[in-house]
Amino acid sequence: MEGKPRPPATAADALSRMDQYVALGIVAQQEMAHRLGLNVTDLTCLGHILGAGDAPLAAGRLAELVDLTTGAVTGVLNRLERAGYARRVPDPADRRRVRVVAEPAAAARVVAVYQPFYDRLGALFADYTAEEIAVIADWFERAAAEVRAHGVLLRSGQLDPDEV
């Protein structure tokens, strides 16, 4: 497949479009969470739990994936269990550790909300070559690392808007 011609864009153009996408995504994520009776943080964690598939996710790993403390993840897991979306299971290798699995019915509810969106994005990807998709995937992976690094700075107090 040959890629389609693309209009020229600068890094500033791309950042502006990214800002628009992220802003719309935040609003959509809030709406999807609301439809599922969750908050955005809990839905984000549930997404990682579902993404782990048949391999139960360690609670500590979940904390790393979403940049939350283990204490905060405990609260998330309490809420997800009460809402019937996930449950804790003992780690077979270390009974002191907890792993998390999604409830099958919960997965179906999440898919019902997300799949139409993923289908639309899948249709967009059909307009790109494998090489272009590789660039997009690489950019998102590298950008996620930058988000994590910036989060560390924010939490450290090094970026205080009141000291500007």
CSV table of C-alpha atoms in Angstrom, one decimal:
chain,number,residue,atom,x,y,z
A,1,MET,CA,0.0,0.0,0.0
A,2,GLU,CA,1.2,3.5,-0.8
A,3,GLY,CA,0.7,6.3,1.7
A,4,LYS,CA,-1.6,9.1,0.8
A,5,PRO,CA,-0.1,12.6,0.3
A,6,ARG,CA,-0.2,14.5,3.5
A,7,PRO,CA,-0.4,18.3,3.9
A,8,PRO,CA,2.8,19.8,5.3
A,9,ALA,CA,2.9,20.4,9.0
A,10,THR,CA,5.4,21.7,11.5
A,11,ALA,CA,6.1,20.4,15.0
A,12,ALA,CA,4.0,23.3,16.3
A,13,ASP,CA,1.1,22.2,14.1
A,14,ALA,CA,1.4,18.7,15.3
A,15,LEU,CA,1.5,19.8,19.0
A,16,SER,CA,-1.6,22.0,18.4
A,17,ARG,CA,-3.4,19.0,16.9
A,18,MET,CA,-2.2,16.8,19.7
A,19,ASP,CA,-3.5,19.3,22.3
A,20,GLN,CA,-6.9,19.2,20.6
A,21,TYR,CA,-7.0,15.4,20.5
A,22,VAL,CA,-6.0,15.1,24.1
A,23,ALA,CA,-8.5,17.7,25.2
A,24,LEU,CA,-11.3,15.9,23.3
A,25,GLY,CA,-10.0,12.6,24.6
A,26,ILE,CA,-10.3,13.8,28.2
A,27,VAL,CA,-13.9,14.8,27.8
A,28,ALA,CA,-14.7,11.6,25.9
A,29,GLN,CA,-12.9,9.5,28.6
A,30,GLN,CA,-15.0,11.3,31.3
A,31,GLU,CA,-18.2,10.5,29.4
A,32,MET,CA,-17.2,6.9,28.9
A,33,ALA,CA,-16.3,6.6,32.6
A,34,HIS,CA,-19.6,8.2,33.6
A,35,ARG,CA,-21.5,5.7,31.3
A,36,LEU,CA,-19.8,2.9,33.1
A,37,GLY,CA,-20.4,4.3,36.6
A,38,LEU,CA,-16.7,5.0,37.2
A,39,ASN,CA,-14.3,7.9,37.5
A,40,VAL,CA,-11.6,8.4,34.9
A,41,THR,CA,-8.8,7.1,37.1
A,42,ASP,CA,-10.7,3.9,37.8
A,43,LEU,CA,-11.5,3.5,34.2
A,44,THR,CA,-7.9,4.0,33.2
A,45,CYS,CA,-6.8,1.3,35.7
A,46,LEU,CA,-9.6,-1.0,34.5
A,47,GLY,CA,-8.2,-0.5,30.9
A,48,HIS,CA,-4.8,-1.7,32.1
A,49,ILE,CA,-6.4,-4.7,33.9
A,50,LEU,CA,-8.3,-5.6,30.7
A,51,GLY,CA,-5.2,-5.1,28.6
A,52,ALA,CA,-3.4,-7.7,30.7
A,53,GLY,CA,-5.7,-10.3,29.3
A,54,ASP,CA,-5.4,-13.7,30.8
A,55,ALA,CA,-2.3,-12.7,32.8
A,56,PRO,CA,-3.5,-11.2,36.1
A,57,LEU,CA,-1.9,-7.8,36.7
A,58,ALA,CA,0.1,-7.3,39.9
A,59,ALA,CA,-1.3,-4.4,41.9
A,60,GLY,CA,2.2,-2.8,42.1
A,61,ARG,CA,2.6,-3.0,38.4
A,62,LEU,CA,-0.8,-1.3,37.9
A,63,ALA,CA,0.5,1.5,40.2
A,64,GLU,CA,3.5,1.9,37.9
A,65,LEU,CA,1.5,1.9,34.7
A,66,VAL,CA,-0.8,4.7,35.9
A,67,ASP,CA,1.8,6.6,38.0
A,68,LEU,CA,-0.2,6.2,41.2
A,69,THR,CA,1.0,5.2,44.6
A,70,THR,CA,0.2,1.7,45.8
A,71,GLY,CA,-2.1,3.3,48.4
A,72,ALA,CA,-4.1,5.1,45.7
A,73,VAL,CA,-4.3,1.9,43.7
A,74,THR,CA,-5.7,0.1,46.7
A,75,GLY,CA,-8.6,2.7,46.7
A,76,VAL,CA,-9.1,2.2,43.0
A,77,LEU,CA,-9.2,-1.6,43.4
A,78,ASN,CA,-11.7,-1.3,46.2
A,79,ARG,CA,-14.0,0.8,44.0
A,80,LEU,CA,-13.6,-1.5,41.0
A,81,GLU,CA,-14.5,-4.5,43.2
A,82,ARG,CA,-17.5,-2.8,44.7
A,83,ALA,CA,-18.7,-1.9,41.2
A,84,GLY,CA,-18.2,-5.5,40.0
A,85,TYR,CA,-15.5,-4.7,37.4
A,86,ALA,CA,-12.5,-6.5,38.9
A,87,ARG,CA,-11.4,-8.7,41.7
A,88,ARG,CA,-8.2,-9.4,43.6
A,89,VAL,CA,-6.6,-12.8,43.5
A,90,PRO,CA,-3.6,-14.1,45.4
A,91,ASP,CA,-0.3,-14.2,43.5
A,92,PRO,CA,0.4,-17.9,43.1
A,93,ALA,CA,4.1,-17.3,43.4
A,94,ASP,CA,3.9,-15.1,46.5
A,95,ARG,CA,0.7,-15.1,48.6
A,96,ARG,CA,1.6,-11.7,50.1
A,97,ARG,CA,1.2,-10.1,46.7
A,98,VAL,CA,-2.1,-9.4,45.0
A,99,ARG,CA,-3.0,-9.7,41.4
A,100,VAL,CA,-6.1,-8.2,39.7
A,101,VAL,CA,-8.4,-9.7,37.1
A,102,ALA,CA,-11.4,-8.3,35.3
A,103,GLU,CA,-14.8,-9.7,35.7
A,104,PRO,CA,-15.9,-11.1,32.3
A,105,ALA,CA,-19.2,-9.3,32.4
A,106,ALA,CA,-17.4,-6.0,33.1
A,107,ALA,CA,-15.1,-6.5,30.1
A,108,ALA,CA,-18.2,-6.9,27.9
A,109,ARG,CA,-19.6,-3.6,29.2
A,110,VAL,CA,-16.3,-1.8,28.6
A,111,VAL,CA,-16.0,-3.2,25.1
A,112,ALA,CA,-19.6,-2.1,24.3
A,113,VAL,CA,-18.6,1.5,25.1
A,114,TYR,CA,-15.1,1.5,23.5
A,115,GLN,CA,-15.4,-0.7,20.5
A,116,PRO,CA,-17.2,1.8,18.2
A,117,PHE,CA,-14.4,4.3,18.9
A,118,TYR,CA,-11.7,1.7,18.3
A,119,ASP,CA,-13.5,0.7,15.1
A,120,ARG,CA,-13.4,4.4,13.9
A,121,LEU,CA,-9.7,4.6,14.8
A,122,GLY,CA,-9.0,1.4,13.0
A,123,ALA,CA,-10.6,2.8,9.9
A,124,LEU,CA,-8.2,5.8,10.2
A,125,PHE,CA,-5.2,3.5,10.4
A,126,ALA,CA,-6.4,1.9,7.1
A,127,ASP,CA,-5.3,5.1,5.4
A,128,TYR,CA,-1.7,4.7,6.5
A,129,THR,CA,1.1,2.4,5.4
A,130,ALA,CA,2.7,0.0,7.8
A,131,GLU,CA,5.8,2.3,7.9
A,132,GLU,CA,3.6,5.3,8.8
A,133,ILE,CA,1.8,3.3,11.5
A,134,ALA,CA,5.2,2.3,12.9
A,135,VAL,CA,6.2,6.0,13.2
A,136,ILE,CA,2.9,6.8,14.9
A,137,ALA,CA,3.3,3.9,17.3
A,138,ASP,CA,6.9,4.9,18.0
A,139,TRP,CA,5.9,8.5,18.6
A,140,PHE,CA,3.2,7.6,21.1
A,141,GLU,CA,5.5,5.3,23.0
A,142,ARG,CA,8.2,7.9,23.2
A,143,ALA,CA,5.7,10.6,24.1
A,144,ALA,CA,4.3,8.5,26.9
A,145,ALA,CA,7.8,8.3,28.4
A,146,GLU,CA,7.9,12.1,28.3
A,147,VAL,CA,4.6,12.4,30.0
A,148,ARG,CA,5.9,10.2,32.8
A,149,ALA,CA,9.1,12.3,33.1
A,150,HIS,CA,7.0,15.5,33.2
A,151,GLY,CA,4.8,13.9,35.9
A,152,VAL,CA,7.9,13.2,38.0
A,153,LEU,CA,8.8,16.9,37.7
A,154,LEU,CA,5.3,18.0,38.6
A,155,ARG,CA,5.1,15.8,41.7
A,156,SER,CA,8.6,16.9,42.8
A,157,GLY,CA,7.5,20.5,43.1
A,158,GLN,CA,10.1,21.7,40.7
A,159,LEU,CA,7.4,23.2,38.4
A,160,ASP,CA,5.6,25.6,40.7
A,161,PRO,CA,3.3,27.9,38.7
A,162,ASP,CA,3.1,30.3,41.6
A,163,GLU,CA,6.9,31.0,41.3
A,164,VAL,CA,6.6,32.4,37.7
